[in-house]
Coordinates of C-alpha atoms and ligand atoms in Angstrom, one line a residue:
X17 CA 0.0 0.0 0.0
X18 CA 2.9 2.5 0.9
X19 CA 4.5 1.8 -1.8
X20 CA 1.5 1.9 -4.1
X21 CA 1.2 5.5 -2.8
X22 CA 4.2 6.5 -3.1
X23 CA 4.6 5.1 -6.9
X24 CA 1.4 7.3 -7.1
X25 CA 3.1 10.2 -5.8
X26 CA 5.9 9.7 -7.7
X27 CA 4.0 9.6 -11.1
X28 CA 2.1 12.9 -10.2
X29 CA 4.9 14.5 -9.5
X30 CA 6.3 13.9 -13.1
X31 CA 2.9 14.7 -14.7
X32 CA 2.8 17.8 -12.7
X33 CA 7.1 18.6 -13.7
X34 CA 6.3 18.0 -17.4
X35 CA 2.5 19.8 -17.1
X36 CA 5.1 23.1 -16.2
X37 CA 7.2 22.6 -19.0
X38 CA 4.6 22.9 -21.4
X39 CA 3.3 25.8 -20.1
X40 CA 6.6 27.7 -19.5
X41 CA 7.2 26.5 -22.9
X42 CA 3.8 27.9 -24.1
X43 CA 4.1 30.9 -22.1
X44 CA 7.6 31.5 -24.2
X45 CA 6.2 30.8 -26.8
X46 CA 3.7 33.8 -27.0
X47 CA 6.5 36.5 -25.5
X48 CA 8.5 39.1 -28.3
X49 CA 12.1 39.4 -27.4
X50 CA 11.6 41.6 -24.5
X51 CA 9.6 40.6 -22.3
X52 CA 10.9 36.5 -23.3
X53 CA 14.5 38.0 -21.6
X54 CA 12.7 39.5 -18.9
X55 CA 11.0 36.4 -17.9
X56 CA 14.2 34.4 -18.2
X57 CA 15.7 36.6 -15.9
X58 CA 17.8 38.3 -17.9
X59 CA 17.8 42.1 -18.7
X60 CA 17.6 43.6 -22.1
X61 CA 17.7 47.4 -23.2
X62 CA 16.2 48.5 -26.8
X63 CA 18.2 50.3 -29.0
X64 CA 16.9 51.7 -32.5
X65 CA 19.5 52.6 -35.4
X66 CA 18.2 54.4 -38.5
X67 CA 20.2 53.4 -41.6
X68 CA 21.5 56.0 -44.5
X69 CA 18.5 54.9 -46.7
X70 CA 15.7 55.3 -43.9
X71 CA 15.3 51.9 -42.2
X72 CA 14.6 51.8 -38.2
X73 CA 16.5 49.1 -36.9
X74 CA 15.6 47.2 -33.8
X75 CA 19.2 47.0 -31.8
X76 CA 18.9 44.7 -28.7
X77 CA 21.4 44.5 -25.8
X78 CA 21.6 41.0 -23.5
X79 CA 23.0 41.2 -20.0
X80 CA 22.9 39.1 -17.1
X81 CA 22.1 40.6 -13.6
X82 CA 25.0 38.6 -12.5
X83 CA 27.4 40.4 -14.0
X84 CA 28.3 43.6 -12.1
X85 CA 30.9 44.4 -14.3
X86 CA 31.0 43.5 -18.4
X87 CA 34.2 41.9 -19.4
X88 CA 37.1 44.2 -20.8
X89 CA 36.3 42.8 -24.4
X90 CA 35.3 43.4 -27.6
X91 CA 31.6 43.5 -27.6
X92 CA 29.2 40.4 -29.4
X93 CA 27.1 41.4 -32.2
X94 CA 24.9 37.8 -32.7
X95 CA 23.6 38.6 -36.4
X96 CA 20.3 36.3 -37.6
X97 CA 19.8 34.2 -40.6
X98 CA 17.0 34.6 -43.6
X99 CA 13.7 33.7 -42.3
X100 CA 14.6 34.8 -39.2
X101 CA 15.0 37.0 -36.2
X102 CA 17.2 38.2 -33.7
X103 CA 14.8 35.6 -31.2
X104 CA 16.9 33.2 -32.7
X105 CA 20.0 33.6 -30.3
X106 CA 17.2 33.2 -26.7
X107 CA 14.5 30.9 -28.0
X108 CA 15.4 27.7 -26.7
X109 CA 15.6 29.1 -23.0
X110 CA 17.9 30.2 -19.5
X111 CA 20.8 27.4 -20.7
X112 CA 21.6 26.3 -24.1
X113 CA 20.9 30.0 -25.9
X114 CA 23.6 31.9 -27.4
X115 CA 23.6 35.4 -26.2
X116 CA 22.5 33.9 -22.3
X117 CA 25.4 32.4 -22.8
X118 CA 27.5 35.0 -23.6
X119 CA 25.8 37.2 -21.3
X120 CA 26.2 34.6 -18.3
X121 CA 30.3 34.8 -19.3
X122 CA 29.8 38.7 -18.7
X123 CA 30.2 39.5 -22.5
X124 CA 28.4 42.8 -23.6
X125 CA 26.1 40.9 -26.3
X126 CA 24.4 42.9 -29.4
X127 CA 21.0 41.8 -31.1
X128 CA 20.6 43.2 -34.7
X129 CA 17.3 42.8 -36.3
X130 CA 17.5 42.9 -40.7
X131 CA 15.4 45.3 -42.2
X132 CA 11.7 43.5 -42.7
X133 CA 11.8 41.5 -40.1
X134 CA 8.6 41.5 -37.5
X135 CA 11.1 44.1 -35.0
X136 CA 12.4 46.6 -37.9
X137 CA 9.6 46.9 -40.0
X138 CA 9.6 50.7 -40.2
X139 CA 11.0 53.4 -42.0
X140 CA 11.0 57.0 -41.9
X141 CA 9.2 57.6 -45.2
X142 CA 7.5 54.4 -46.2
X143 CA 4.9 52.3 -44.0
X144 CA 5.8 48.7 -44.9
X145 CA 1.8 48.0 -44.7
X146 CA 1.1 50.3 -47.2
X147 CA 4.3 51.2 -49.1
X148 CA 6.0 48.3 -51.4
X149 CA 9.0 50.7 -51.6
X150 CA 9.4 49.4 -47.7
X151 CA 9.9 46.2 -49.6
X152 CA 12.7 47.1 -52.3
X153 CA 15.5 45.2 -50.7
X154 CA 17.8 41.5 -50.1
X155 CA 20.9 40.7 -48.5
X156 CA 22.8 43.2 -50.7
X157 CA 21.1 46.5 -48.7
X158 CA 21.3 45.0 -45.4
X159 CA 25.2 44.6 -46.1
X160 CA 25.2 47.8 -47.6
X161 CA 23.2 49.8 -44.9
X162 CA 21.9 48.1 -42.3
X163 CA 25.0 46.3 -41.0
X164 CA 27.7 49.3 -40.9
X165 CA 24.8 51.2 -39.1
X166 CA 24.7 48.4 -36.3
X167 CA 28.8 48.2 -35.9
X168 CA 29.0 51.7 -36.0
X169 CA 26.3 52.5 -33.0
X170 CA 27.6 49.6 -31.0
X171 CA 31.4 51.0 -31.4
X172 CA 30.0 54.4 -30.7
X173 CA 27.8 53.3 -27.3
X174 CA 30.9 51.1 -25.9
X175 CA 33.6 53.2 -26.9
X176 CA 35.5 50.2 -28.2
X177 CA 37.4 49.5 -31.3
X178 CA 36.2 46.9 -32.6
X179 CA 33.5 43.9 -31.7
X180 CA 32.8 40.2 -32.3
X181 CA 30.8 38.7 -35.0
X182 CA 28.9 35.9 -34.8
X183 CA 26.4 35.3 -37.5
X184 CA 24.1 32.3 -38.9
X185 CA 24.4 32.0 -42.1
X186 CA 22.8 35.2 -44.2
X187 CA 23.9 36.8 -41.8
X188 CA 27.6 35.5 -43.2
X189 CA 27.0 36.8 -46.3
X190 CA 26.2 40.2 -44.9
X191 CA 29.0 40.6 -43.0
X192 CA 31.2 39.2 -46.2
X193 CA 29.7 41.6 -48.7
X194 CA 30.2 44.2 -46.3
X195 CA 34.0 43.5 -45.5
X196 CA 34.4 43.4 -49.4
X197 CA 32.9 46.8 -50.6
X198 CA 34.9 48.6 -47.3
X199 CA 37.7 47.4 -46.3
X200 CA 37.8 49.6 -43.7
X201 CA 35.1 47.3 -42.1
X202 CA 37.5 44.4 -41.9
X203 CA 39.4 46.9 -39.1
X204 CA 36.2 46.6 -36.8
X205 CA 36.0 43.2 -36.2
X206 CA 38.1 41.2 -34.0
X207 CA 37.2 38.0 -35.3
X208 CA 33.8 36.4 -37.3
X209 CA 32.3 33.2 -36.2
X210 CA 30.1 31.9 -39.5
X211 CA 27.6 29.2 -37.9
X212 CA 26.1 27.1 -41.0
X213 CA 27.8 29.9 -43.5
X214 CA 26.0 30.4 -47.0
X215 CA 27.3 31.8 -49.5
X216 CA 27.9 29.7 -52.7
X217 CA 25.1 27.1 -52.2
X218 CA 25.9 25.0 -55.2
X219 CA 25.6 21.8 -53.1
X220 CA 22.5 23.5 -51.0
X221 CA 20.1 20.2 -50.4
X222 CA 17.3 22.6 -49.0
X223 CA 14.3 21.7 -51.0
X224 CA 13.1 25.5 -50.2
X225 CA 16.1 27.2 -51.7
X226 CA 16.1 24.4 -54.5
X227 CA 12.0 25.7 -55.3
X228 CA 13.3 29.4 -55.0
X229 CA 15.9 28.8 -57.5
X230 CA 13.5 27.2 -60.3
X231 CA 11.4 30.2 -59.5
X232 CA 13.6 32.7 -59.2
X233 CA 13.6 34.5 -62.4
X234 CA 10.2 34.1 -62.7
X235 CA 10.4 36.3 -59.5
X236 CA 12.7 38.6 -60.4
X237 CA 10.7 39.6 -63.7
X238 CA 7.6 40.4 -61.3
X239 CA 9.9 42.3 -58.7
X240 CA 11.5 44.4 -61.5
X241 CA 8.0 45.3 -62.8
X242 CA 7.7 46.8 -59.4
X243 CA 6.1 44.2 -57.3
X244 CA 7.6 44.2 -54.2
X245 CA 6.3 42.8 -50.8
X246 CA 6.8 41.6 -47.8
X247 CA 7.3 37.3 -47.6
X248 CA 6.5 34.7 -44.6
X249 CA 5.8 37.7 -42.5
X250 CA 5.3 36.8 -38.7
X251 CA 2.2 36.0 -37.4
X252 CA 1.0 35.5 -40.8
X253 CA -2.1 33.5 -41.9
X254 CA -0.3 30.4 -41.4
X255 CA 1.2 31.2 -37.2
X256 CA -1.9 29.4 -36.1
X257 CA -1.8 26.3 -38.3
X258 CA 2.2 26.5 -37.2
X259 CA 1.2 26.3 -33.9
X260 CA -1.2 23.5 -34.2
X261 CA 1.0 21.3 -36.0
X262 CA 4.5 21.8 -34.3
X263 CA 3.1 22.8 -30.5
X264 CA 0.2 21.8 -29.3
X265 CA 0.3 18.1 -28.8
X266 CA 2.2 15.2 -27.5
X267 CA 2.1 13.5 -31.4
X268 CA 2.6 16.9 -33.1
X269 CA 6.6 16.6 -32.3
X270 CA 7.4 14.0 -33.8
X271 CA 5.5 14.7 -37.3
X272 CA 6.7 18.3 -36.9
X273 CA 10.4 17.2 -36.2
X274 CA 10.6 14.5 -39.2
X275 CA 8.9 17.8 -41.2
X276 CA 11.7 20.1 -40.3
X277 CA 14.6 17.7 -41.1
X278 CA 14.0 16.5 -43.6
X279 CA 14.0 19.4 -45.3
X280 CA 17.0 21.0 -43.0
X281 CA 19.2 17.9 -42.7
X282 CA 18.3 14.5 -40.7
X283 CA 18.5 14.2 -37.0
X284 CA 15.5 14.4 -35.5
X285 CA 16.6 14.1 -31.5
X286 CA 19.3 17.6 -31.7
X287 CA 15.8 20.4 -31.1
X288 CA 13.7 19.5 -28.1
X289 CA 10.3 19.0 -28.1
X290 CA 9.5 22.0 -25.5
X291 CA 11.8 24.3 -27.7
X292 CA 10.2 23.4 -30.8
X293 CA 7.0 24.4 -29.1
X294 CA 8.7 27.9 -28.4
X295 CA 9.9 27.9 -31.7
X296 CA 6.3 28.1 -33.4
X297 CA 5.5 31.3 -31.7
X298 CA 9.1 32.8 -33.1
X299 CA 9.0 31.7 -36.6
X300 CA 9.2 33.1 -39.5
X301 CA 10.9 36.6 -38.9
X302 CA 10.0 38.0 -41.7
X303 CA 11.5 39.3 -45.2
X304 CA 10.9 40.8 -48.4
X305 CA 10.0 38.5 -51.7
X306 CA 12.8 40.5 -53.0
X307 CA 15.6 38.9 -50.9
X308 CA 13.7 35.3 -51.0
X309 CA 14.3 35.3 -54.7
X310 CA 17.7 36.6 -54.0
X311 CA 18.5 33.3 -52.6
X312 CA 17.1 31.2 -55.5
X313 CA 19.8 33.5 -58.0
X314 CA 23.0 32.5 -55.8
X315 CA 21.4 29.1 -55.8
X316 CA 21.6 29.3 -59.9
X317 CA 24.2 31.3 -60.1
X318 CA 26.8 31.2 -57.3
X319 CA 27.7 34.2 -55.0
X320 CA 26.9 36.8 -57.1
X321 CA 25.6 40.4 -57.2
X322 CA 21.4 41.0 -58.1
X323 CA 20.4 39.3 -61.2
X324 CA 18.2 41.8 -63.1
X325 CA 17.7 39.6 -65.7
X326 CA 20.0 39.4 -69.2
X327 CA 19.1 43.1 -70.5
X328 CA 19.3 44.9 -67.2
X329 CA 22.5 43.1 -66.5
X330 CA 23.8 44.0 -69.6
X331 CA 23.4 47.8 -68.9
X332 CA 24.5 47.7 -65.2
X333 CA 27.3 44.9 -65.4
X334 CA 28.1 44.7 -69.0
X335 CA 27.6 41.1 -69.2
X336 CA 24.4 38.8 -69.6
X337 CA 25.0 37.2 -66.3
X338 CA 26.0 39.0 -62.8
X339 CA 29.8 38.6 -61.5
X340 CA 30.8 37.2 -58.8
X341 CA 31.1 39.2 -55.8
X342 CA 34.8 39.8 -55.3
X343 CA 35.8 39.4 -51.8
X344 CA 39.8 40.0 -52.0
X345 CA 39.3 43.0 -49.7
X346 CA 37.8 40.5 -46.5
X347 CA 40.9 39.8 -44.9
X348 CA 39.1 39.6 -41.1
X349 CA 39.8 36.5 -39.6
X350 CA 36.6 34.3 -39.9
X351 CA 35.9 30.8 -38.3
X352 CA 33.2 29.2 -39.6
X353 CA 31.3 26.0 -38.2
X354 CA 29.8 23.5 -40.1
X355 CA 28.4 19.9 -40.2
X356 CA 28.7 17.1 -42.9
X357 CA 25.0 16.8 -42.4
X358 CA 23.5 20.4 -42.7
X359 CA 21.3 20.2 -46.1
X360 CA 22.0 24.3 -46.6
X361 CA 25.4 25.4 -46.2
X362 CA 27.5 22.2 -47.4
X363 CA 30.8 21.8 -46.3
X364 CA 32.2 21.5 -50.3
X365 CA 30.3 24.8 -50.0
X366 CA 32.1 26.3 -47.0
X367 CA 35.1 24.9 -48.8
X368 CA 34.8 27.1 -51.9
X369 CA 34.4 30.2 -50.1
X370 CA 37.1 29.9 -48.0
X371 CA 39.4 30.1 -50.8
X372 CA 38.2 33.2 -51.7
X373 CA 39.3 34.3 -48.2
X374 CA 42.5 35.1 -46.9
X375 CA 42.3 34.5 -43.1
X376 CA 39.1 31.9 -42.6
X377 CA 39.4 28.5 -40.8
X378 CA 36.9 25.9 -40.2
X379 CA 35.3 23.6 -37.8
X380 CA 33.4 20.9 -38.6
X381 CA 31.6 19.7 -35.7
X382 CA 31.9 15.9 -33.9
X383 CA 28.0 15.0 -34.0
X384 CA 27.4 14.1 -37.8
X385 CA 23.7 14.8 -37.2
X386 CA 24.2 18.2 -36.8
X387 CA 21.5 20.4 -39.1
X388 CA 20.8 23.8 -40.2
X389 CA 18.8 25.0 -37.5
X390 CA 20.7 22.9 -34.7
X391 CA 23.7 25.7 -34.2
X392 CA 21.0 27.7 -32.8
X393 CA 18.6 25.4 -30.9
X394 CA 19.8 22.0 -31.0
X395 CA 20.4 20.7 -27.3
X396 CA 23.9 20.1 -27.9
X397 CA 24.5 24.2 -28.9
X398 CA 26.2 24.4 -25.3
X399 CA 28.5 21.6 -25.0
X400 CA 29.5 21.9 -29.1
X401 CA 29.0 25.7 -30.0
X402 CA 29.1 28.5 -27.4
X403 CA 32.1 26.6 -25.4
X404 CA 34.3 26.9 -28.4
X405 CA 33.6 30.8 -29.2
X406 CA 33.9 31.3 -25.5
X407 CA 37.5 29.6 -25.7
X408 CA 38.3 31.7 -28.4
X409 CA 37.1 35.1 -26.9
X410 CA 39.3 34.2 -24.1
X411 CA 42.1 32.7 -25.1
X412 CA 42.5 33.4 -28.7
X413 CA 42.4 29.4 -30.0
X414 CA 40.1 27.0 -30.7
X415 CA 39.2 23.4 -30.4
X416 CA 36.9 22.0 -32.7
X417 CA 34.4 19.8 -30.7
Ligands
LIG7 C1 6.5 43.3 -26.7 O1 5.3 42.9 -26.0 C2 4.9 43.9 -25.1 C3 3.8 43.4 -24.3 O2 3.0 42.6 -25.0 C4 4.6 45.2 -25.8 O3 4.3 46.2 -24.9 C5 5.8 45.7 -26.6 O4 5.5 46.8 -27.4 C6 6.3 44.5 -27.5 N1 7.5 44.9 -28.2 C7 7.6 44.9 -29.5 C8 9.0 45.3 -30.1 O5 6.8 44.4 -30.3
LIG8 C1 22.3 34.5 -11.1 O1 22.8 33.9 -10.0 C2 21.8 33.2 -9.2 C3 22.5 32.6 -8.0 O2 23.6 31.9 -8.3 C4 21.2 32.0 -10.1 O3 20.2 31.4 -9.3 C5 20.6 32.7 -11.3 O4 20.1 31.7 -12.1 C6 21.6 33.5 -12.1 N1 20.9 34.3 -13.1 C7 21.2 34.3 -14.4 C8 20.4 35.0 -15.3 O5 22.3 33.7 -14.7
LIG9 C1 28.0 58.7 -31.2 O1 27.2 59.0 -30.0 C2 27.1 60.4 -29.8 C3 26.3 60.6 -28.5 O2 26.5 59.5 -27.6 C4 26.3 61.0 -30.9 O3 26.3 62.4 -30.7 C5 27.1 60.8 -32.2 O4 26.3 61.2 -33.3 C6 27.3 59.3 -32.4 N1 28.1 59.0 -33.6 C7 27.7 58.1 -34.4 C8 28.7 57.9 -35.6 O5 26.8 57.3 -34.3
LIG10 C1 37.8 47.3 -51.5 O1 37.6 48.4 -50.5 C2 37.8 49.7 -51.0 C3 37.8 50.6 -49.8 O2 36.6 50.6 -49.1 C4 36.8 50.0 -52.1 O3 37.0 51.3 -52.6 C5 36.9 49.0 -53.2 O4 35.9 49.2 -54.1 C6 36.8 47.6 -52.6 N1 37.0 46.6 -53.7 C7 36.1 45.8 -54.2 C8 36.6 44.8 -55.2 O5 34.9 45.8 -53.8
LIG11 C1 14.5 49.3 -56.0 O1 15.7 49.7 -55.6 C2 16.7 49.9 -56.7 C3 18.0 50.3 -56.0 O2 18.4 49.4 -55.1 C4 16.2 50.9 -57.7 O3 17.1 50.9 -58.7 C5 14.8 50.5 -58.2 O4 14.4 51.5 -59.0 C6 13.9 50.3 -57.0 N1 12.6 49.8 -57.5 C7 11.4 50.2 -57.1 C8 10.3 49.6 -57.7 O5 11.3 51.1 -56.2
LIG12 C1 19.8 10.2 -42.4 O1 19.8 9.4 -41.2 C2 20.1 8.1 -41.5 C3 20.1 7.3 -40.2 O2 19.1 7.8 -39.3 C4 21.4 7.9 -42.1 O3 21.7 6.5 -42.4 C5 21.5 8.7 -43.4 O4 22.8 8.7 -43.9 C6 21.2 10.2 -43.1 N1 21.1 10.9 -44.3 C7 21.9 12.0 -44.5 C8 21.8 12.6 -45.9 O5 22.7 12.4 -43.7
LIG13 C1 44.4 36.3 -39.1 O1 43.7 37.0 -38.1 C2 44.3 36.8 -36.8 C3 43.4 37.5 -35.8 O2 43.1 38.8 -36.2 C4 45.7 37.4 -36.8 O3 46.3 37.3 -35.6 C5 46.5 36.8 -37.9 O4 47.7 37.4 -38.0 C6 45.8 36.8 -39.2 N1 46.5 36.0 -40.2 C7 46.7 36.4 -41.4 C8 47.4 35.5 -42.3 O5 46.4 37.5 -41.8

C-alpha cells in the first residue's frame, strides 16, 4: 500500500514537472524578445539605429544581472539568418541559448534585427503595410546599410574598437559583402564566427532554396515590374496552423520534427520538443519577396551580385549574367562552423568560399547529425558551440568539438 502510494506520488509529480514545462514553454512561446529575456531573468535594453536609406532598426542589448561588471572585451554582435529573427539567439531558454550564454560569461552581447523583419519593419518615409517601396531590398542592402549602421552604434555606445561577430548564415554573407565593398570594415571586427555559412550554395540540399531557385527568375521579372512585398511575414495566416502542428500536442513533435529535417538535414533528436514548441511562436521573422528570390539566384548562379535579368544586367554589369562578388578585400579573420550533415550550407560549399578568403578556418563539428537550425537550438548548442567561441574570446584558439 505505501508503496503503491508512493509510486502514485511519484507519477504525479512527473505529470505535474512535465505539465510546467509545457506551459513555460507555451508561455515562451507567446512572448517578443523583450519581455521572453525579462521572464528568463535576464535584462535587455532597446536600442533603434536608422540606416543612411531610412530603415529603423531594432538593436537589442543582453546582459545578465549577475554580472556587475561587463568583461574588458570586444563586444558580441549575434547577427540572424534569412527567415529569421534576432529571437533566434534566446529561443530555446535560461541554458543552451547563445547570447544567455555569452551574457552569463559577462560578454556585452548585441542583437541586430535585418530590415523587414517583425522588429524593424519601419522606415522613416515608407509604411511597410502600405508602401512596397518598404519592400525594395535582399541581403545586398542590409550589407550595404543596415549592418555598418549596427557596428558603428555599438562602437559608438561602448567606446570600443572593434566587436565580435557571430552570424548564422545570411547573416555570413552580410558581414562578407560588407568587409568586401569597405575594407575599412575588416578593421572593426576582431574576429567572425560563421555558424552554418551560406554563401555559394551550389551543393545546398534545402528543397526550399532548391524551389526558390526554379522560381527565381520568374520572381525577379515580377519584382523588376515593381512588385515588391513583404514574404513569410510573422504572425501571418499560417502562425496558427504553425502552432497547431508543431506545438500543441504530444504526437505533433514527432511529425513536426521528421517535417523540419527532412527538409534541413536529418536528426531528429538535436531540437527538443519543449523548444520546438517555443519555436512556433518565433518563426518566421519576416523578409521581403525581393531577398527570397535573391537566394534562388546565388542558388543558380553562385555568390553573385542581383540578377536583373540578361538586358538589365547587360546595362548595369556589362555582361548577360551578374559577377561574382569579389571578396579580396575580407581579410578579417573568420571561423566558420559546419556539419557534414547540414542540407543548406554544405561543407564542399564552405570549402569554396574559404578560398576566396584570406584569413578563414573551419570547424566541422563531432555530432554528424548536426542540421541547419541545430547551431541555434539544438540541445547540444552548449556543450558543441558556445564553449568553443567562449575559448576563443578568451584565449585566442580554438578546439573543434
Ligand atoms: C513586446 O510585447 C509587449 C507586451 O505585449 C509590448 O508592450 C511591446 O510593445 C512589444 N514589443 C515589440 C517590439 O513588439
Ligand atoms: C544569477 O545567480 C543566481 C545565484 O547563483 C542564479 O540562481 C541565477 O540563475 C543567475 N541568473 C542568471 C540570469 O544567470
Ligand atoms: C555617437 O554618439 C554620440 C552621443 O552619444 C552622438 O552624438 C554621435 O552622433 C554618435 N556618432 C555616431 C557615428 O553614431
Ligand atoms: C575594396 O575596398 C575599397 C575601400 O573601401 C573600395 O574602394 C573598393 O571598391 C573595394 N574593392 C572591391 C573589389 O569591392
Ligand atoms: C528598387 O531599388 C533599386 C535600387 O536598389 C532601384 O534601382 C529601383 O528603381 C527600385 N525599384 C522600385 C520599384 O522602387
Ligand atoms: C539520415 O539518417 C540516417 C540514419 O538515421 C542515415 O543513415 C543517413 O545517412 C542520413 N542521411 C543523410 C543525408 O545524412
Ligand atoms: C588572421 O587573423 C588573426 C586574428 O586577427 C591574426 O592574428 C593573424 O595574423 C591573421 N592572419 C593572417 C594570415 O592575416
Amino acid at each position: 500500500m505505501k508503496l503503491f502510494i508512493i509510486t502514485l506520488l511519484h507519477s504525479w509529480s512527473l505529470v505535474a514537472i512535465s505539465a510546467t514545462n509545457t506551459e513555460i514553454a507555451i508561455t515562451r512561446r507567446d512572448l517578443n524578445f523583450t519581455k521572453l529575456v525579462n521572464y528568463d531573468r535576464f535584462e535587455s535594453e532597446t536600442h533603434t539605429v536608422t540606416t543612411e536609406d531610412g530603415y529603423i532598426l531594432t538593436l537589442y542589448r543582453v546582459k545578465s544581472p549577475n554580472c556587475s561588471e561587463l568583461k574588458d572585451s570586444e563586444p558580441i554582435v549575434f547577427m540572424h539568418g534569412l527567415f529569421l529573427s534576432g529571437d533566434d539567439c534566446i529561443t530555446p531558454g535560461p541554458s543552451g541559448s547563445h547570447c544567455y550564454e555569452y551574457a552569463s560569461a559577462c560578454h556585452d552581447v548585441w542583437v541586430p534585427n535585418s530590415r523587414g523583419t517583425v522588429y524593424s519593419r519601419k522606415h522613416i518615409t515608407y509604411n511597410p503595410d502600405k508602401d512596397s517601396e518598404f519592400w525594395n531590398f535582399s541581403f545586398d542592402e542590409m550589407a550595404q546599410y543596415d549592418m555598418p549602421a549596427v557596428i558603428d552604434y555599438v562602437l559608438n555606445v561602448t567606446s570600443k574598437k572593434q566587436i565580435t561577430y557571430i552570424g548564422h548564415a545570411q547573416g555570413v554573407a552580410i558581414l562578407l559583402n560588407l568587409c568586401a565593398a569597405n575594407s575599412e570594415y575588416n578593421d572593426k571586427i576582431n574576429v567572425g564566427f560563421g555558424l552554418s555559412p551560406t554563401a555559394w550554395l551550389d551543393h545546398c540540399r534545402f528543397s526550399v532554396i532548391q524551389i526558390d531557385g526554379t522560381l527565381s527568375s520568374f520572381l525577379t521579372g515580377f519584382i523588376e515590374a515593381g512588385f515588391n512585398s513583404e514574404f513569410l511575414p510573422r504572425g501571418g495566416v499560417y502562425q496558427p496552423f504553425v502552432k497547431l502542428l508543431c506545438g500543441t500536442t504530444d504526437l505533433s513533435y514527432p511529425a513536426c520534427s521528421e517535417l523540419l529535417f527532412t527538409v534541413l538535414g536529418n536528426n531528429s533528436f538535436q531540437i527538443p520538443e519543449d523548444t520546438m514548441k517555443v519555436l512556433t511562436g518565433h518563426l518566421p521573422g519576416g523578409t521581403s519577396l525581393k531577398n527570397f528570390a535573391r537566394w534562388g539566384q546565388i542558388y543558380n548562379n553562385g555568390f553573385t551580385k542581383y540578377d536583373h535579368g540578361s538586358v538589365k544586367n547587360l546595362l548595369t554589369y556589362g555582361e548577360l549574367t551578374p559577377p561574382v562578388f569579389d571578396l579580396s578585400n575580407v581579410t578579417m579573420k573568420w571561423v566558420f562552423i559546419g556539419s557534414e550533415n547540414d542540407y543548406v550550407s554544405d561543407e564542399r560549399d564552405v570549402d569554396t568560399l574559404m578560398t576566396k578568403l584570406s584569413n578563414a578556418t573551419k570547424c566541422i563539428v563531432s555530432d554528424k547529425t548536426f542540421g541547419h537550425l541545430d547551431y541555434l537550438f539544438g540541445k547540444d548548442v552548449p556543450t558543441l558551440i558556445t564553449p568553443m567561441i567562449l575559448t576563443y574570446l578568451d584565449t585566442g584558439k580554438f578546439e573543434c568539438l
